[in-house]
Short mmCIF file of C-alpha atoms in Angstrom, two decimals:
data_model
loop_
_atom_site.label_atom_id
_atom_site.label_comp_id
_atom_site.label_asym_id
_atom_site.label_seq_id
_atom_site.Cartn_x
_atom_site.Cartn_y
_atom_site.Cartn_z
CA UNK A 5 63.23 248.50 229.89
CA UNK A 6 64.65 250.06 233.09
CA UNK A 7 66.10 247.52 236.20
CA UNK A 8 63.63 244.63 235.19
CA UNK A 9 66.66 243.15 232.93
CA UNK A 10 68.61 242.70 235.87
CA UNK A 11 65.94 240.67 238.51
CA UNK A 12 68.05 238.72 241.04
CA UNK A 13 67.15 236.16 243.59
CA UNK A 14 69.27 237.63 245.81
CA UNK A 15 69.90 241.64 246.43
CA UNK A 16 73.36 242.58 244.82
CA UNK A 17 74.07 246.46 244.93
CA UNK A 18 73.46 247.90 241.82
CA UNK A 19 76.72 249.76 240.62
CA UNK A 20 75.22 251.11 237.15
CA UNK A 21 72.08 251.72 235.49
CA UNK A 22 71.68 252.87 231.87
CA UNK A 23 68.29 254.27 230.85
CA UNK A 24 67.33 254.95 227.47
CA UNK A 25 70.55 256.08 225.91
CA UNK A 26 70.47 258.01 222.64
CA UNK A 27 73.56 259.44 220.78
CA UNK A 28 73.83 260.54 217.28
CA UNK A 29 76.77 261.80 215.19
CA UNK A 30 76.40 264.92 212.81
CA UNK A 31 78.01 264.02 209.67
CA UNK A 32 78.30 265.94 206.28
CA UNK A 33 74.89 267.85 207.24
CA UNK A 34 73.59 264.46 208.41
CA UNK A 35 72.21 262.84 211.69
CA UNK A 36 73.76 259.30 211.92
CA UNK A 37 71.65 257.73 215.11
CA UNK A 38 74.60 255.31 216.68
CA UNK A 39 72.82 254.38 220.02
CA UNK A 40 69.12 253.77 220.12
CA UNK A 41 67.43 253.92 223.51
CA UNK A 42 69.73 251.57 224.94
CA UNK A 43 68.87 250.38 228.87
CA UNK A 44 70.67 247.78 231.05
CA UNK A 45 71.97 247.45 234.39
CA UNK A 46 75.16 246.20 235.98
CA UNK A 47 75.36 244.76 239.39
CA UNK A 48 78.70 245.23 241.44
CA UNK A 49 81.09 242.37 240.69
CA UNK A 50 79.02 241.44 237.73
CA UNK A 51 80.59 240.43 234.07
CA UNK A 52 78.41 241.16 231.09
CA UNK A 53 79.07 241.18 227.55
CA UNK A 54 78.00 243.52 224.83
CA UNK A 55 78.52 242.19 221.37
CA UNK A 56 77.53 243.09 217.46
CA UNK A 57 79.54 243.64 214.52
CA UNK A 58 81.30 246.93 213.65
CA UNK A 59 79.00 249.86 213.66
CA UNK A 60 76.38 248.39 215.95
CA UNK A 61 76.82 251.17 218.69
CA UNK A 62 78.54 249.03 221.14
CA UNK A 63 81.48 250.99 221.81
CA UNK A 64 79.87 254.12 221.12
CA UNK A 65 77.62 253.30 223.92
CA UNK A 66 80.15 252.80 226.61
CA UNK A 67 82.06 255.88 225.61
CA UNK A 68 79.19 257.92 226.52
CA UNK A 69 78.79 256.38 229.71
CA UNK A 70 82.31 258.08 230.56
CA UNK A 71 81.56 261.18 228.57
CA UNK A 72 84.41 260.52 225.83
CA UNK A 73 82.08 261.05 222.68
CA UNK A 74 83.65 264.10 221.08
CA UNK A 75 81.08 267.13 220.63
CA UNK A 76 80.83 268.20 217.96
CA UNK A 77 79.98 266.07 215.94
CA UNK A 78 78.94 263.37 218.74
CA UNK A 79 75.78 264.34 220.83
CA UNK A 80 73.92 262.55 223.77
CA UNK A 81 70.35 263.52 222.83
CA UNK A 82 68.86 262.01 225.89
CA UNK A 83 69.01 259.22 228.65
CA UNK A 84 70.69 258.85 232.19
CA UNK A 85 73.44 257.14 233.10
CA UNK A 86 73.46 256.28 236.99
CA UNK A 87 76.85 255.17 238.20
CA UNK A 88 76.57 254.43 242.17
CA UNK A 89 73.40 256.48 242.12
CA UNK A 90 74.84 259.50 240.30
CA UNK A 91 73.94 260.67 237.03
CA UNK A 92 77.17 260.90 234.90
CA UNK A 93 75.36 262.80 232.05
CA UNK A 94 74.71 265.31 234.63
CA UNK A 95 78.34 265.28 235.95
CA UNK A 96 80.77 268.47 235.22
CA UNK A 97 83.56 267.64 232.95
CA UNK A 98 85.92 268.07 236.25
CA UNK A 99 83.21 265.68 237.93
CA UNK A 100 83.88 262.93 235.16
CA UNK A 101 87.94 263.56 235.08
CA UNK A 102 87.57 262.07 238.64
CA UNK A 103 85.78 259.16 238.05
CA UNK A 104 87.56 258.30 234.67
CA UNK A 105 90.48 255.77 235.69
CA UNK A 106 89.34 256.00 239.39
CA UNK A 107 85.99 254.63 239.70
CA UNK A 108 85.51 253.21 235.90
CA UNK A 109 88.68 252.44 233.66
CA UNK A 110 88.84 251.15 230.48
CA UNK A 111 91.27 248.70 228.43
CA UNK A 112 91.34 249.72 224.49
CA UNK A 113 91.58 247.28 221.73
CA UNK A 114 95.08 248.39 220.45
CA UNK A 115 97.31 249.24 222.99
CA UNK A 116 100.09 250.57 220.39
CA UNK A 117 97.88 253.57 219.73
CA UNK A 118 96.49 253.74 223.38
CA UNK A 119 99.84 254.06 224.80
CA UNK A 120 102.03 257.07 224.19
CA UNK A 121 104.82 255.69 221.95
CA UNK A 122 107.49 258.77 223.33
CA UNK A 123 107.12 258.51 227.33
CA UNK A 124 108.29 255.51 229.15
CA UNK A 125 105.41 253.02 230.56
CA UNK A 126 106.49 254.17 234.20
CA UNK A 127 105.57 257.27 233.29
CA UNK A 128 102.51 256.81 231.80
CA UNK A 129 101.60 254.03 234.89
CA UNK A 130 101.95 256.82 237.77
CA UNK A 131 100.38 259.52 235.95
CA UNK A 132 96.91 258.39 237.16
CA UNK A 133 98.32 257.43 240.77
CA UNK A 134 99.45 260.76 241.66
CA UNK A 135 96.30 262.52 240.13
CA UNK A 136 93.94 260.25 241.54
CA UNK A 137 95.25 258.46 244.65
CA UNK A 138 97.54 261.69 245.71
CA UNK A 139 100.37 259.28 245.92
CA UNK A 140 104.07 260.34 245.61
CA UNK A 141 106.51 259.77 243.06
CA UNK A 142 107.95 256.80 245.14
CA UNK A 143 104.88 255.28 246.38
CA UNK A 144 103.14 255.70 242.74
CA UNK A 145 106.47 253.77 241.41
CA UNK A 146 106.00 251.04 243.89
CA UNK A 147 102.24 250.20 243.18
CA UNK A 148 103.09 250.74 239.21
CA UNK A 149 105.70 247.29 239.93
CA UNK A 150 103.24 245.89 242.03
CA UNK A 151 100.36 246.22 239.13
CA UNK A 152 102.89 245.27 236.15
CA UNK A 153 103.86 242.10 238.37
CA UNK A 154 100.16 241.38 239.12
CA UNK A 155 99.40 241.21 235.47
CA UNK A 156 102.43 238.94 235.11
CA UNK A 157 105.04 241.36 233.23
CA UNK A 158 108.57 240.10 234.57
CA UNK A 159 111.44 242.19 235.33
CA UNK A 160 108.92 245.15 236.04
CA UNK A 161 110.78 247.54 238.03
CA UNK A 162 113.76 247.43 235.42
CA UNK A 163 111.00 247.92 232.51
CA UNK A 164 109.36 250.87 234.04
CA UNK A 165 112.06 252.77 231.83
CA UNK A 166 111.30 251.07 228.52
CA UNK A 167 109.00 252.71 225.66
CA UNK A 168 105.58 250.61 224.11
CA UNK A 169 108.00 249.86 220.96
CA UNK A 170 110.01 247.73 223.30
CA UNK A 171 107.25 245.35 224.16
CA UNK A 172 105.23 242.75 222.27
CA UNK A 173 101.58 243.08 221.35
CA UNK A 174 100.34 240.83 224.31
CA UNK A 175 102.83 242.75 226.82
CA UNK A 176 101.20 246.16 225.59
CA UNK A 177 97.99 244.76 226.71
CA UNK A 178 99.16 243.69 229.80
CA UNK A 179 100.41 247.42 230.43
CA UNK A 180 96.80 248.71 229.32
CA UNK A 181 95.29 246.36 231.98
CA UNK A 182 97.78 247.07 234.31
CA UNK A 183 97.10 250.86 233.85
CA UNK A 184 93.54 250.42 234.01
CA UNK A 185 93.76 248.86 237.41
CA UNK A 186 96.01 251.19 239.08
CA UNK A 187 93.54 252.73 241.12
CA UNK A 188 91.23 249.70 241.98
CA UNK A 189 88.15 250.84 239.52
CA UNK A 190 84.35 249.46 240.26
CA UNK A 191 83.96 248.99 236.98
CA UNK A 192 86.55 247.52 233.99
CA UNK A 193 85.44 248.31 230.48
CA UNK A 194 87.10 246.16 228.01
CA UNK A 195 86.87 247.02 224.77
CA UNK A 196 87.91 244.57 222.21
CA UNK A 197 90.83 244.08 224.24
CA UNK A 198 92.02 241.02 222.27
CA UNK A 199 91.52 242.04 218.98
CA UNK A 200 94.89 242.79 217.55
CA UNK A 201 96.30 239.52 219.25
CA UNK A 202 97.04 236.07 218.10
CA UNK A 203 94.66 233.20 219.60
CA UNK A 204 97.00 231.64 222.01
CA UNK A 205 97.67 235.46 223.78
CA UNK A 206 94.06 236.27 223.13
CA UNK A 207 93.14 233.20 225.72
CA UNK A 208 96.08 234.53 228.32
CA UNK A 209 94.60 237.96 228.00
CA UNK A 210 91.05 236.77 228.79
CA UNK A 211 91.95 234.39 231.51
CA UNK A 212 94.17 237.11 233.00
CA UNK A 213 91.39 239.67 233.39
CA UNK A 214 89.04 236.83 234.81
CA UNK A 215 91.72 236.30 237.56
CA UNK A 216 92.03 239.97 238.27
CA UNK A 217 88.15 240.30 238.57
CA UNK A 218 88.27 237.40 240.90
CA UNK A 219 91.17 239.01 243.02
CA UNK A 220 89.51 242.41 243.01
CA UNK A 221 86.06 241.78 242.88
CA UNK A 222 85.31 244.47 239.89
CA UNK A 223 82.43 244.84 237.60
CA UNK A 224 83.58 244.13 233.99
CA UNK A 225 81.91 245.04 230.56
CA UNK A 226 83.35 243.12 227.77
CA UNK A 227 82.75 244.63 223.88
CA UNK A 228 83.24 242.39 221.51
CA UNK A 229 81.94 240.87 217.91
CA UNK A 230 82.99 237.45 218.91
CA UNK A 231 80.14 235.47 220.95
CA UNK A 232 82.91 232.63 221.05
CA UNK A 233 85.18 234.64 223.03
CA UNK A 234 82.93 236.10 225.71
CA UNK A 235 80.98 232.38 226.29
CA UNK A 236 83.00 231.47 229.25
CA UNK A 237 83.71 235.03 231.13
CA UNK A 238 80.28 236.66 231.43
CA UNK A 239 77.04 236.04 233.19
CA UNK A 240 74.71 238.15 230.53
CA UNK A 241 74.95 238.92 226.91
CA UNK A 242 73.52 242.42 225.55
CA UNK A 243 73.46 241.80 221.62
CA UNK A 244 73.20 245.07 219.58
CA UNK A 245 72.35 245.85 215.95
CA UNK A 246 72.24 248.81 214.33
CA UNK A 247 72.17 250.74 217.59
CA UNK A 248 69.62 249.07 219.18
CA UNK A 249 69.43 246.10 221.93
CA UNK A 250 67.94 243.09 219.91
CA UNK A 251 68.59 240.58 222.84
CA UNK A 252 69.83 240.65 226.40
CA UNK A 253 69.50 237.08 228.12
CA UNK A 254 71.50 235.13 230.87
CA UNK A 255 74.61 233.72 228.79
CA UNK A 256 73.93 229.98 228.71
CA UNK A 257 69.88 230.60 227.91
CA UNK A 258 71.53 232.87 225.17
CA UNK A 259 73.90 229.97 223.36
CA UNK A 260 71.49 227.29 223.59
CA UNK A 261 68.19 228.90 222.50
CA UNK A 262 68.72 232.23 220.75
CA UNK A 263 65.53 234.34 220.83
CA UNK A 264 66.29 236.78 217.48
CA UNK A 265 67.21 236.22 214.41
CA UNK A 266 70.35 238.12 214.58
CA UNK A 267 71.54 236.33 217.63
CA UNK A 268 70.96 233.12 215.73
CA UNK A 269 72.89 234.04 212.85
CA UNK A 270 76.23 235.28 214.87
CA UNK A 271 76.21 231.87 216.71
CA UNK A 272 76.25 229.91 213.35
CA UNK A 273 78.70 232.11 212.08
CA UNK A 274 81.24 230.85 214.51
CA UNK A 275 83.61 228.56 213.26
CA UNK A 276 82.96 224.78 214.71
CA UNK A 277 85.89 222.87 215.18
CA UNK A 278 83.84 219.56 214.08
CA UNK A 279 82.86 221.23 210.91
CA UNK A 280 84.30 219.51 207.88
CA UNK A 281 86.15 221.28 205.41
CA UNK A 282 83.52 220.59 202.68
CA UNK A 283 80.91 222.36 204.79
CA UNK A 284 80.23 226.17 204.40
CA UNK A 285 80.53 228.72 207.24
CA UNK A 286 76.58 230.33 207.75
CA UNK A 287 76.84 233.71 206.89
CA UNK A 288 73.98 236.27 207.23
CA UNK A 289 73.75 238.05 203.81
CA UNK A 290 73.19 241.77 203.20
CA UNK A 291 74.70 244.64 204.79
CA UNK A 292 73.74 246.46 208.08
CA UNK A 293 71.45 249.87 207.64
CA UNK A 294 72.79 252.89 206.73
CA UNK A 295 72.42 254.90 210.11
CA UNK A 296 72.21 258.27 208.40
CA UNK A 297 68.78 257.01 206.86
CA UNK A 298 65.73 256.91 209.42
CA UNK A 299 64.99 253.17 210.89
CA UNK A 300 61.41 252.82 210.12
CA UNK A 301 60.72 248.85 211.07
CA UNK A 302 62.94 246.52 212.60
CA UNK A 303 66.19 247.20 211.80
CA UNK A 304 67.63 243.82 210.56
CA UNK A 305 64.29 243.13 208.97
CA UNK A 306 66.21 243.28 205.54
CA UNK A 307 68.48 240.50 206.31
CA UNK A 308 66.10 238.51 208.26
CA UNK A 309 64.60 235.09 206.47
CA UNK A 310 62.05 235.36 208.85
CA UNK A 311 60.75 238.72 208.07
CA UNK A 312 56.83 239.42 208.03
CA UNK A 313 54.80 242.41 206.91
CA UNK A 314 54.46 243.21 210.63
CA UNK A 315 58.08 243.70 210.77
CA UNK A 316 57.94 246.99 209.19
CA UNK A 317 56.95 248.33 212.41
CA UNK A 318 59.92 248.45 215.05
CA UNK A 319 59.40 245.97 217.72
CA UNK A 320 60.06 246.80 221.26
CA UNK A 321 62.46 244.84 223.41
CA UNK A 322 59.64 242.33 224.73
CA UNK A 323 60.58 240.79 228.18
CA UNK A 324 59.89 237.01 227.67
CA UNK A 325 60.61 235.99 231.11
CA UNK A 326 63.42 234.31 232.86
CA UNK A 327 65.79 237.45 232.83
CA UNK A 328 65.54 237.23 228.99
CA UNK A 329 64.47 239.97 226.51
CA UNK A 330 64.25 240.09 222.72
CA UNK A 331 63.13 242.65 220.19
CA UNK A 332 61.19 240.64 217.45
CA UNK A 333 58.13 240.05 216.63
CA UNK A 334 58.51 236.28 215.96
CA UNK A 335 60.29 235.36 219.38
CA UNK A 336 58.07 232.80 220.66
CA UNK A 337 58.45 230.77 217.17
CA UNK A 338 62.18 230.97 217.16
CA UNK A 339 62.17 228.97 220.36
CA UNK A 340 62.03 226.01 217.49
CA UNK A 341 64.94 226.94 215.18
CA UNK A 342 68.36 225.22 215.49
CA UNK A 343 69.58 226.32 212.00
CA UNK A 344 69.75 230.10 211.00
CA UNK A 345 67.35 230.57 207.92
CA UNK A 346 65.44 227.25 208.76
CA UNK A 347 61.73 227.63 207.86
CA UNK A 348 59.28 228.26 210.77
#
């Protein structure tokens, strides 16, 4: 696939390029192929989303970028991760530690388990500043207060002494965002950052991250299972299924005319405010494949209403023009489909 996925009319500096990334896990003597030949690029200041259901490989793929795959049982089998031209997969542990938190930062989905419950948040915020930016304790504290104010936490200076349990779920997530941004990273990875929050707080967190991106100019990767959530915050969407990229497109094109049956099914499963109480939500029948077993053909074929005999062969990720890619043998016919399961 390579950088052709990210063609631009204007030349924009490329921040990250992932090439043919493959990640496996050894579980009970069985190899689980969690990420299979994933490739994509991110430009400086760009916002993209990686979406898919649980177990699709979206989180494992970004953890691999940062050297956070536990080994064993995990293993990066092959690929390249070029960040500002340097292959992170060849970097030493010390080099990776210097990149994590400073150049690439991550916001996790559960702030209660991500924050240390027995340390005040001030200590957790200043640690990275002292390590990566060589600030003294006073300077680090001042910057921590500034970052908490930036993410909208009131009485920031007084609250540095408080522990995580003294904050609400939304406040804890704001603290996690402040922690991720303390060293002004070039790339922020937001891994399901609103999953544990109610709908109102979700909207606030999403809007907060959008505002911070505008102010700080960083690139963002949103990891989510919710296509509706990322619709208004990214320029491109990567759809993953069973460790494969099955579709990759500009966000407006993907929502208007998906070119893979799985994407079509995901979009039709989103609740619509115009849907009457009598109408049933569309669902995708069946279960995701068991990744402990080799996938011979299209991974979505067993659940796909459009499958053919040809689907017993794994489709490539076709370049279908306009910056769009689809891993479906019938992508041209799918242009005409408006409802998941509708006959071609």
